[in-house]
Tab-separated table of C-alpha atoms in Angstrom:
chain	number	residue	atom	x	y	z
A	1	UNK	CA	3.025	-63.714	36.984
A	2	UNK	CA	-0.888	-62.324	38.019
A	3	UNK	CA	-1.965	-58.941	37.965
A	4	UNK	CA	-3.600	-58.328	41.224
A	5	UNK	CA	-5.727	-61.287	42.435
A	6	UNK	CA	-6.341	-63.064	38.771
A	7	UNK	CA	-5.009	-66.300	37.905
A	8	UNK	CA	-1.079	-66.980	37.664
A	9	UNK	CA	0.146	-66.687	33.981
A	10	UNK	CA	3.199	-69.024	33.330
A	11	UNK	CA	6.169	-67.188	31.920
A	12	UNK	CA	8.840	-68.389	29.460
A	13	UNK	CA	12.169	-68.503	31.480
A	14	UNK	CA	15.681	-68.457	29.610
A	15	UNK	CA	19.353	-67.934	30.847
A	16	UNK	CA	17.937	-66.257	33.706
A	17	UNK	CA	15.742	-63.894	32.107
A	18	UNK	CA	11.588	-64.378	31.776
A	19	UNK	CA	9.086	-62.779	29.197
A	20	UNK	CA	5.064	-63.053	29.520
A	21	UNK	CA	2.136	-61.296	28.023
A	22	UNK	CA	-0.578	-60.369	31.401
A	23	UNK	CA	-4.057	-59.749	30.556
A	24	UNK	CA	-5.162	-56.833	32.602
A	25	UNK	CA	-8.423	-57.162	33.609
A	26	UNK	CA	-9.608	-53.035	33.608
A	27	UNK	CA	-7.749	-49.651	33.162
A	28	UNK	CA	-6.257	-48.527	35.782
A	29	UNK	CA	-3.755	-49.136	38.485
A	30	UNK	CA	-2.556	-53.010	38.813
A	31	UNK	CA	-0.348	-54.341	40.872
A	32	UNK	CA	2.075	-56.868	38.794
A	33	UNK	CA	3.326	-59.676	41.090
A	34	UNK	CA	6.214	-62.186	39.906
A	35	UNK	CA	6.789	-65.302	41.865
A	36	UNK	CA	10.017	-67.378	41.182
A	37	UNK	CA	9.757	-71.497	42.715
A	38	UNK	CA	13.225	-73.243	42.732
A	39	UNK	CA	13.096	-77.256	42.487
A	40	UNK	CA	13.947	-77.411	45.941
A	41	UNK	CA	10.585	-75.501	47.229
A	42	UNK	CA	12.349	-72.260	47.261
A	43	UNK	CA	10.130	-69.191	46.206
A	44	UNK	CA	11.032	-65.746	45.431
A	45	UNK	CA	8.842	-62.757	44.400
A	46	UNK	CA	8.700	-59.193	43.051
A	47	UNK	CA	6.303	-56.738	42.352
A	48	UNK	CA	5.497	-53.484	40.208
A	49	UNK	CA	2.623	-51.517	39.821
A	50	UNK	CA	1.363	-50.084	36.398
A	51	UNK	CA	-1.335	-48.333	35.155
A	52	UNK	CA	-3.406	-49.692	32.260
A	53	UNK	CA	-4.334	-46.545	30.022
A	54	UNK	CA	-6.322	-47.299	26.864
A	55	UNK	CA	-6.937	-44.087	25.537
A	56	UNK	CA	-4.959	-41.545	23.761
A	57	UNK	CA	-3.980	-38.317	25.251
A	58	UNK	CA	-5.692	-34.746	24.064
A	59	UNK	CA	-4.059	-32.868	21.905
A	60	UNK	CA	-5.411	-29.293	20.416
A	61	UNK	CA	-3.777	-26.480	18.726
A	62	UNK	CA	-5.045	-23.020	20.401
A	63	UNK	CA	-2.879	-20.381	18.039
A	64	UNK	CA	-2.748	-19.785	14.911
A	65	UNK	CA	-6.360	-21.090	14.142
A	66	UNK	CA	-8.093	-22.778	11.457
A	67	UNK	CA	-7.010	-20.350	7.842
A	68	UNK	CA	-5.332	-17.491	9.859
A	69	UNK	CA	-2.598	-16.066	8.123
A	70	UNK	CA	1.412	-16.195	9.164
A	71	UNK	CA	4.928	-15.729	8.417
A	72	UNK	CA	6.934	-18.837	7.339
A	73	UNK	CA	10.147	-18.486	9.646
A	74	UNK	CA	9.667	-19.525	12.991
A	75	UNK	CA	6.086	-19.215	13.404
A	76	UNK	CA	4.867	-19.615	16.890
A	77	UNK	CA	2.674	-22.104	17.781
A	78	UNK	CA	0.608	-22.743	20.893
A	79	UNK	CA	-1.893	-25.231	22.381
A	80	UNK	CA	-1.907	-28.006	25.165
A	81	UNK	CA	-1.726	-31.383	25.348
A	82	UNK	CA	-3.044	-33.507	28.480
A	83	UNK	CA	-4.109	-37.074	29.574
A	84	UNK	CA	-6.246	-37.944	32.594
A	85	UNK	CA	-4.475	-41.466	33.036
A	86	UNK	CA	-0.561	-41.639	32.168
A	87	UNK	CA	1.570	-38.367	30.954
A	88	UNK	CA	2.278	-37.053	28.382
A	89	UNK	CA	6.109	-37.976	27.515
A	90	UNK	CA	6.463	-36.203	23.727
A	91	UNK	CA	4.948	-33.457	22.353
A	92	UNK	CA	5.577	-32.274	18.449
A	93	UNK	CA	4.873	-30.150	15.687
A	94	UNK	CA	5.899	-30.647	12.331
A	95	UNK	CA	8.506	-32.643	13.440
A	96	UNK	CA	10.049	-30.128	15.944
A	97	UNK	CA	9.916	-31.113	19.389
A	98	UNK	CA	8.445	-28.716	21.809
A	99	UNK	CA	11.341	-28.339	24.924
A	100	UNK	CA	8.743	-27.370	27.675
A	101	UNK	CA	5.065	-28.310	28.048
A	102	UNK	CA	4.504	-28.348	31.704
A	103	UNK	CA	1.431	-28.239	32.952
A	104	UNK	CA	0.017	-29.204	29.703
A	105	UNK	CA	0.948	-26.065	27.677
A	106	UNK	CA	3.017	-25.850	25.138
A	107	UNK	CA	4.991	-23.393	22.414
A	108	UNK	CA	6.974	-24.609	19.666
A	109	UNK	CA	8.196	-22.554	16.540
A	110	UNK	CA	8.295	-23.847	13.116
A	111	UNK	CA	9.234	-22.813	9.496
A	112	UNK	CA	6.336	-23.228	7.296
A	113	UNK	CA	6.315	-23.447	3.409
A	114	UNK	CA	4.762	-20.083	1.631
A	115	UNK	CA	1.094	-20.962	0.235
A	116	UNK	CA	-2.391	-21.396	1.075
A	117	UNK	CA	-3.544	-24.446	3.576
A	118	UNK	CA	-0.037	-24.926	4.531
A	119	UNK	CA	-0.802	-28.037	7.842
A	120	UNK	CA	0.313	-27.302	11.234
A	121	UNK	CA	0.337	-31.014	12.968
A	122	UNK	CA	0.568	-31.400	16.627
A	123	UNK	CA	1.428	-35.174	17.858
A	124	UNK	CA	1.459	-36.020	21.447
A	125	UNK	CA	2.444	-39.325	23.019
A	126	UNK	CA	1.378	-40.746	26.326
A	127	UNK	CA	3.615	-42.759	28.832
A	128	UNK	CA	1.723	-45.780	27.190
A	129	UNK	CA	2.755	-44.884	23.818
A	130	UNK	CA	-0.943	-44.475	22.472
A	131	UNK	CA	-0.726	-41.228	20.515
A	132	UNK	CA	-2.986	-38.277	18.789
A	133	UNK	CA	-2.560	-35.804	16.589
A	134	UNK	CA	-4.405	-32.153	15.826
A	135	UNK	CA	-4.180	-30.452	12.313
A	136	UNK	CA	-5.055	-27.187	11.774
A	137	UNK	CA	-4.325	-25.527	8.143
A	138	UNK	CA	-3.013	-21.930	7.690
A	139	UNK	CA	-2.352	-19.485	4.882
A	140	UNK	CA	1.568	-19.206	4.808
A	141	UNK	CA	3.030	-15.845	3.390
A	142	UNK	CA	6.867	-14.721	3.493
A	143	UNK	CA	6.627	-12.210	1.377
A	144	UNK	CA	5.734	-8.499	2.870
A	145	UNK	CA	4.057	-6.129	0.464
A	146	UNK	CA	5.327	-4.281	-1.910
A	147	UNK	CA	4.607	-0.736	-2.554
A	148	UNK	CA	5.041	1.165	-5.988
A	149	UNK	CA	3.591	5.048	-5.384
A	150	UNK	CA	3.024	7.015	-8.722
A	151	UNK	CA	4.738	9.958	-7.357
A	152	UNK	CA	8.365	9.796	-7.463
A	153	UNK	CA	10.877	10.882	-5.114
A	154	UNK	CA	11.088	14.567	-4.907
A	155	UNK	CA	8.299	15.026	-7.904
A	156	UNK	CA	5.859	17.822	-8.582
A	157	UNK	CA	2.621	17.168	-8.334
A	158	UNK	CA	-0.635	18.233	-10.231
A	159	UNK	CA	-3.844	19.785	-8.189
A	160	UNK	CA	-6.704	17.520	-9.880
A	161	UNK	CA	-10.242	19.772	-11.447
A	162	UNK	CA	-11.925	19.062	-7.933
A	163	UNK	CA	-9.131	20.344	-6.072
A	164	UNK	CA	-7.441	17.211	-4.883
A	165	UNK	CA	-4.047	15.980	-5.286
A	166	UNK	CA	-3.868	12.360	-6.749
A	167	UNK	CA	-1.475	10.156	-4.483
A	168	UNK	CA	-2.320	6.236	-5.879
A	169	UNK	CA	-0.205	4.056	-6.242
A	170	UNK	CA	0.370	-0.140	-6.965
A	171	UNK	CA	0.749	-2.869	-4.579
A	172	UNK	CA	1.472	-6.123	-4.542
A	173	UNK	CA	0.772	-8.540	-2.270
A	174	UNK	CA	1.699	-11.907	-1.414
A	175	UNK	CA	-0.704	-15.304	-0.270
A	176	UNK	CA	-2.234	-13.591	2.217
A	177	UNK	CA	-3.547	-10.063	1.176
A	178	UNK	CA	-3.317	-6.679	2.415
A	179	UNK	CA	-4.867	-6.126	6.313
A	180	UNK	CA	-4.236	-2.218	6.360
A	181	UNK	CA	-3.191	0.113	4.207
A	182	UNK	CA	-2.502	3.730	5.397
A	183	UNK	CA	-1.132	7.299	3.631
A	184	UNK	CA	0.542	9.211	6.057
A	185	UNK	CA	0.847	13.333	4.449
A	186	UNK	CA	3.064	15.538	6.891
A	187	UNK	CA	2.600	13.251	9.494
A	188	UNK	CA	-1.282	12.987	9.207
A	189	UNK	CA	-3.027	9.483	8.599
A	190	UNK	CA	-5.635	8.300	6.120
A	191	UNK	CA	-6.446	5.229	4.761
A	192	UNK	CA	-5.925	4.210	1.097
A	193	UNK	CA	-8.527	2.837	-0.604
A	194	UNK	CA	-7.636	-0.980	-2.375
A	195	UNK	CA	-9.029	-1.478	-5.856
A	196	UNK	CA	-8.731	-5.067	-7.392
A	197	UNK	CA	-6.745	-4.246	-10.311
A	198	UNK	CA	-3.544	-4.053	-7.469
A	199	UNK	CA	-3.725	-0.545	-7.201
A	200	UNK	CA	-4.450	1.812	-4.258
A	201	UNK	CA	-6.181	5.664	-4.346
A	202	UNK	CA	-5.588	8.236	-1.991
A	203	UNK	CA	-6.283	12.014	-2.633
A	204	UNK	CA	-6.728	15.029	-0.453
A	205	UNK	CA	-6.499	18.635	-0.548
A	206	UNK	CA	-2.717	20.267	0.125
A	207	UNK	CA	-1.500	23.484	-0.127
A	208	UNK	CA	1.414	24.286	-2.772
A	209	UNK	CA	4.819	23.541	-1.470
A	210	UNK	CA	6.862	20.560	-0.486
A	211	UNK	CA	5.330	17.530	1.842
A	212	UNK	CA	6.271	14.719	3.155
A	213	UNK	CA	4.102	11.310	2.281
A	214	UNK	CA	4.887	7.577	3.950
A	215	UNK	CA	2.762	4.821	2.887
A	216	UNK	CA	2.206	1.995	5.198
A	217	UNK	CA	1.346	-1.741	4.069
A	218	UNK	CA	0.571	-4.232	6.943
A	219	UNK	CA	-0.473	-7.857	5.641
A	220	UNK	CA	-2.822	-10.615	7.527
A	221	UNK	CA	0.664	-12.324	8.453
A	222	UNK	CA	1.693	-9.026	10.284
A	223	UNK	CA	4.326	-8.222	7.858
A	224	UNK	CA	5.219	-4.452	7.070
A	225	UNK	CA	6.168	-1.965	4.132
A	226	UNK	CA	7.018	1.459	4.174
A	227	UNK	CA	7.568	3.657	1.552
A	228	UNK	CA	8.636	7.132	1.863
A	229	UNK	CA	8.415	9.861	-0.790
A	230	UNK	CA	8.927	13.561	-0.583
A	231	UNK	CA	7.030	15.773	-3.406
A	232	UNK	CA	6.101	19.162	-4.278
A	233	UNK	CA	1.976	20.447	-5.012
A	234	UNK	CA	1.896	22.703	-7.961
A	235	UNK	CA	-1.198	23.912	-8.184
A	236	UNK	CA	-0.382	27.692	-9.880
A	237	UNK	CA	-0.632	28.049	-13.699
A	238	UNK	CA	2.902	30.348	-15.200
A	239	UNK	CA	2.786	33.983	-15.348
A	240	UNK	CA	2.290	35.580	-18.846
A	241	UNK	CA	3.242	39.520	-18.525
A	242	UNK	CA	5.639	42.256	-19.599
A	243	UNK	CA	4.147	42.149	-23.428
A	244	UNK	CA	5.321	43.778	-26.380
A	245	UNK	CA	3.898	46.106	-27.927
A	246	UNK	CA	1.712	46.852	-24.776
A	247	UNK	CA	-1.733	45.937	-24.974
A	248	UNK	CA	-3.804	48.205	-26.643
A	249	UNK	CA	-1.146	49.977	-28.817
A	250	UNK	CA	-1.434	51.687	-32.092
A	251	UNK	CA	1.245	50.784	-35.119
A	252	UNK	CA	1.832	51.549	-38.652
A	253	UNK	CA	3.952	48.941	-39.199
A	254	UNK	CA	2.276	45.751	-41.331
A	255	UNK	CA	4.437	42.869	-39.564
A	256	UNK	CA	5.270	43.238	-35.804
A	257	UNK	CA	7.271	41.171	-33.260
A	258	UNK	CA	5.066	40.568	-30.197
A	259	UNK	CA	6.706	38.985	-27.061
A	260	UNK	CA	5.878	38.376	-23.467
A	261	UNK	CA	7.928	36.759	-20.524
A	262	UNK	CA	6.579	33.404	-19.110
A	263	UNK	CA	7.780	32.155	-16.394
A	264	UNK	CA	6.646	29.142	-13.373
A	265	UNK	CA	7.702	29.258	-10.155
A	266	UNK	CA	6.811	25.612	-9.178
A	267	UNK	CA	7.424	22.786	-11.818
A	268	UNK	CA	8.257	24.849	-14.798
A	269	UNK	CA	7.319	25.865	-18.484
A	270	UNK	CA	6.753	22.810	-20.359
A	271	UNK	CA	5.414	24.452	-23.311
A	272	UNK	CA	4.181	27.853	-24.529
A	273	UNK	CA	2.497	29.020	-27.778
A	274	UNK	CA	1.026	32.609	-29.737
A	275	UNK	CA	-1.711	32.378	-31.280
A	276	UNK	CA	-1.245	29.011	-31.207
A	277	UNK	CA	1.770	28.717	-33.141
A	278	UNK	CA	4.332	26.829	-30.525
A	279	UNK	CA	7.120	27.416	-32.651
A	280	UNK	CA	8.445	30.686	-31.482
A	281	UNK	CA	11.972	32.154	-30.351
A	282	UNK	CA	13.155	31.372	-26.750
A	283	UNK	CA	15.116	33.468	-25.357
A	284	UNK	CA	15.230	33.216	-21.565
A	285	UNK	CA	11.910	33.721	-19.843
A	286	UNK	CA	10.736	35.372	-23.398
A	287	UNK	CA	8.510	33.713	-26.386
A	288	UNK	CA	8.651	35.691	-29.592
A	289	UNK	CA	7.085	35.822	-32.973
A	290	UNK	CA	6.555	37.567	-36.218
A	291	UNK	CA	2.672	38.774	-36.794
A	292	UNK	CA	1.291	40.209	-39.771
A	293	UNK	CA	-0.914	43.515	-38.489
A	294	UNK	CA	-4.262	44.121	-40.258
A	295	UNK	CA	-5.661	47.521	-40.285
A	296	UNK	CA	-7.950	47.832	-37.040
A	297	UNK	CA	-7.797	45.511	-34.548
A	298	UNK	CA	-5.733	42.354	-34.446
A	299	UNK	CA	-5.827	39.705	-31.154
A	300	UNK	CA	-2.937	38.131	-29.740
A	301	UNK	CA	-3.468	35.032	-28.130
A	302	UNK	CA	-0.402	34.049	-25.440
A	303	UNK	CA	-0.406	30.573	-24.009
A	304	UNK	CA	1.805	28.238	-21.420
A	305	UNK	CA	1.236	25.485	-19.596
A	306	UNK	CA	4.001	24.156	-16.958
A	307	UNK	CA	5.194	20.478	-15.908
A	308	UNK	CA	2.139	19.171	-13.844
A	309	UNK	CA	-0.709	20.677	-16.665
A	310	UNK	CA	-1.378	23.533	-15.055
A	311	UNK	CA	-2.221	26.259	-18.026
A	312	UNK	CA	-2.983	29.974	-18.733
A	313	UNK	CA	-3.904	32.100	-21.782
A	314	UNK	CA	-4.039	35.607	-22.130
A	315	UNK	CA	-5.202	37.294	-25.231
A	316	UNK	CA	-4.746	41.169	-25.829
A	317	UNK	CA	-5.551	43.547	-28.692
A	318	UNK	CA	-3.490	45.988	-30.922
A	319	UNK	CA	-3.910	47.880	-33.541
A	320	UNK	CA	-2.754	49.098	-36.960
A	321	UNK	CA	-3.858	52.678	-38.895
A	322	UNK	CA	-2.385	53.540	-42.090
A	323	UNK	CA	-5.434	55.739	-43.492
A	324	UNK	CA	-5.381	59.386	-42.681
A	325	UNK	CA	-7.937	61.742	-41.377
A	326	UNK	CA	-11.254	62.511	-43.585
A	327	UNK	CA	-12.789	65.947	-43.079
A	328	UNK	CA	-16.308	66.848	-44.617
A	329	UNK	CA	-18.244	70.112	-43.905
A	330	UNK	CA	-21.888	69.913	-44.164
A	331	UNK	CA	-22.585	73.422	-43.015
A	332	UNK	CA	-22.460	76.335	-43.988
A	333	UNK	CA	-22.691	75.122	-47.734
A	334	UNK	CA	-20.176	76.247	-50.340
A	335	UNK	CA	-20.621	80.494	-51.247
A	336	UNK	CA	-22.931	80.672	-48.239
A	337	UNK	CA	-23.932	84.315	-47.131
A	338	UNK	CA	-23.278	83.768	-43.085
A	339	UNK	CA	-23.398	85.910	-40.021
A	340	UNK	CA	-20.001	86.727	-37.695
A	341	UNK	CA	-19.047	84.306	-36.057
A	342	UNK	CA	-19.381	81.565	-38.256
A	343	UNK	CA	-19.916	78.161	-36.671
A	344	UNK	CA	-19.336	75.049	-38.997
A	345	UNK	CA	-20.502	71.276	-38.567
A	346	UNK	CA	-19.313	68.690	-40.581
A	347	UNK	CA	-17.544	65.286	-40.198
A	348	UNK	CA	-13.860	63.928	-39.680
């Protein structure tokens, strides 16, 4: 057996079958030529032609790239594979075989462990069998965020001393961390800002009443959360009216019961006091209390504060006389002569 024009190489011949090892002079194309020589000068021949490829094909991983951050089911994963001399015959990654890579393309999907430098290994394989690999090592995350709002479903809500309403919230993430992070309030976006205690702030101005709020989590692996919450602002204190005895009013009486009705139309009375005493009677809308009445003026301090913190106070005066009138006439003075009319001065 030669290859091309170089010299003969003698082959090992047995029940009809030969084996021989051919030097090949150069890559590239050769033209193998067999020639069979019976005892009786008889000579057959047969020839083949091959291509001598020494070198590996190309191999390179295009998508994901080099610490980008995916799923771990059936990630997708994309590159090309080519060789100038013989074709490529197999194409993998991580073991899974890619079906189609005509043309030198290919796209094969793979389940990845969760964690951080998790290896994506291509492996291609010529006609020759020479093969090459590429690695390229990605951030693996199969968990989607988790969102944990403050406000719960349906909750009233506190207006903050600025004017805002607080809307925060935790988060947790998982390998890969959080890519956006958006508040949606009646349909209107805003992003939330991420602190690094896993927490998120958002706060804005609303007006009192119910709303709507979605929170949006989108991770580097493209993985999404969505929490929805509806909630009422409270941003109006209680009412404190309707007292007794009306403000301003004169008794005789040394103990007194004072009353007035509070009342919330948002989130509710959570607690109410007079004078600062909070244990008074309740009945209904009413607070009541016994107060000792000094002679003059006596204040009457009514408090309430509802649900969300929201407070009022409302203080009022009455009044208490027991002493009757004192009348003193400083002129005329007493057996006076005086003219007609008489006019008197005097004090009272």
């Amino acid at each position: 057996v030669r290859a091309g024009e170089g010299q003969p190489v003698a082959a090992v011949v047995a029940e009809g079958r030969f084996t021989v090892e051919v030097p090949l002079p150069a890559v590239g194309e050769h033209v193998l030529t067999a020639v069979a020589a019976a005892p009786n000068g008889a000579t057959a021949e047969d020839r083949t032609t091959v291509i001598y490829d020494n070198t590996p094909p190309t191999v390179e991983i295009t998508s994901p790239e080099v610490r980008d951050c995916v799923g771990i089911a059936q990630v997708e994963v994309r590159g090309r594979a080519f060789d100038n001399d013989s074709p490529v015959v197999a194409l993998t990654v991580n073991g899974v075989a890619a079906e189609n890579f005509e043309g030198g393309a290919f796209v094969v999907r793979v389940d990845l462990a969760e964690g951080l430098d998790v290896p994506l290994v291509a492996e291609a394989t010529n006609a020759a069998g020479l093969t090459s690999r590429d690695e390229v090592l990605v951030d693996a995350d199969g968990s989607p965020p988790v969102i944990e709002p403050d406000v719960a479903e349906g909750a009233f809500v506190g207006v903050s001393d600025v004017g805002r309403v607080d809307l925060g919230g935790r988060i947790e993430v998982g390998a890969c961390g959080v890519n956006a992070l958006d508040v949606f309030i009646d349909g209107i976006r805003n992003p939330a800002g991420l602190l690094g205690d896993g927490t998120y702030r958002h706060a804005r101005r609303l007006e009192d009443g119910p709303h709507l709020m979605r929170v949006v989590a989108t991770d580097r692996a493209g993985q999404t959360t969505e929490v929805v919450r509806n909630f009422v602002v409270d941003g109006t204190p209680p009412t404190i009216e309707d007292f007794l005895p009306a403000p301003g009013a004169l008794l005789s009486v040394a103990v007194a019961n004072v009353s007035a009705a509070v009342r919330d139309a948002g989130s509710g009375v959570a607690a109410s006091s007079i004078n600062g005493d909070e244990d008074v009677d309740r009945i209904g809308d009413r607070i009541r209390t016994q107060l000792a009445i000094n002679e003059g003026e006596t204040q009457v301090t009514f408090y309430a504060r509802d649900a969300v913190g929201n407070e009022i106070s409302v203080t009022l005066s009455i009044y208490r006389d027991v002493t009757g009138p004192v009348v003193t006439i400083d002129f005329p003075p007493e057996g006076a002569s005086v003219a007609h009319p008489v006019y008197l001065t005097g004090t009272v």
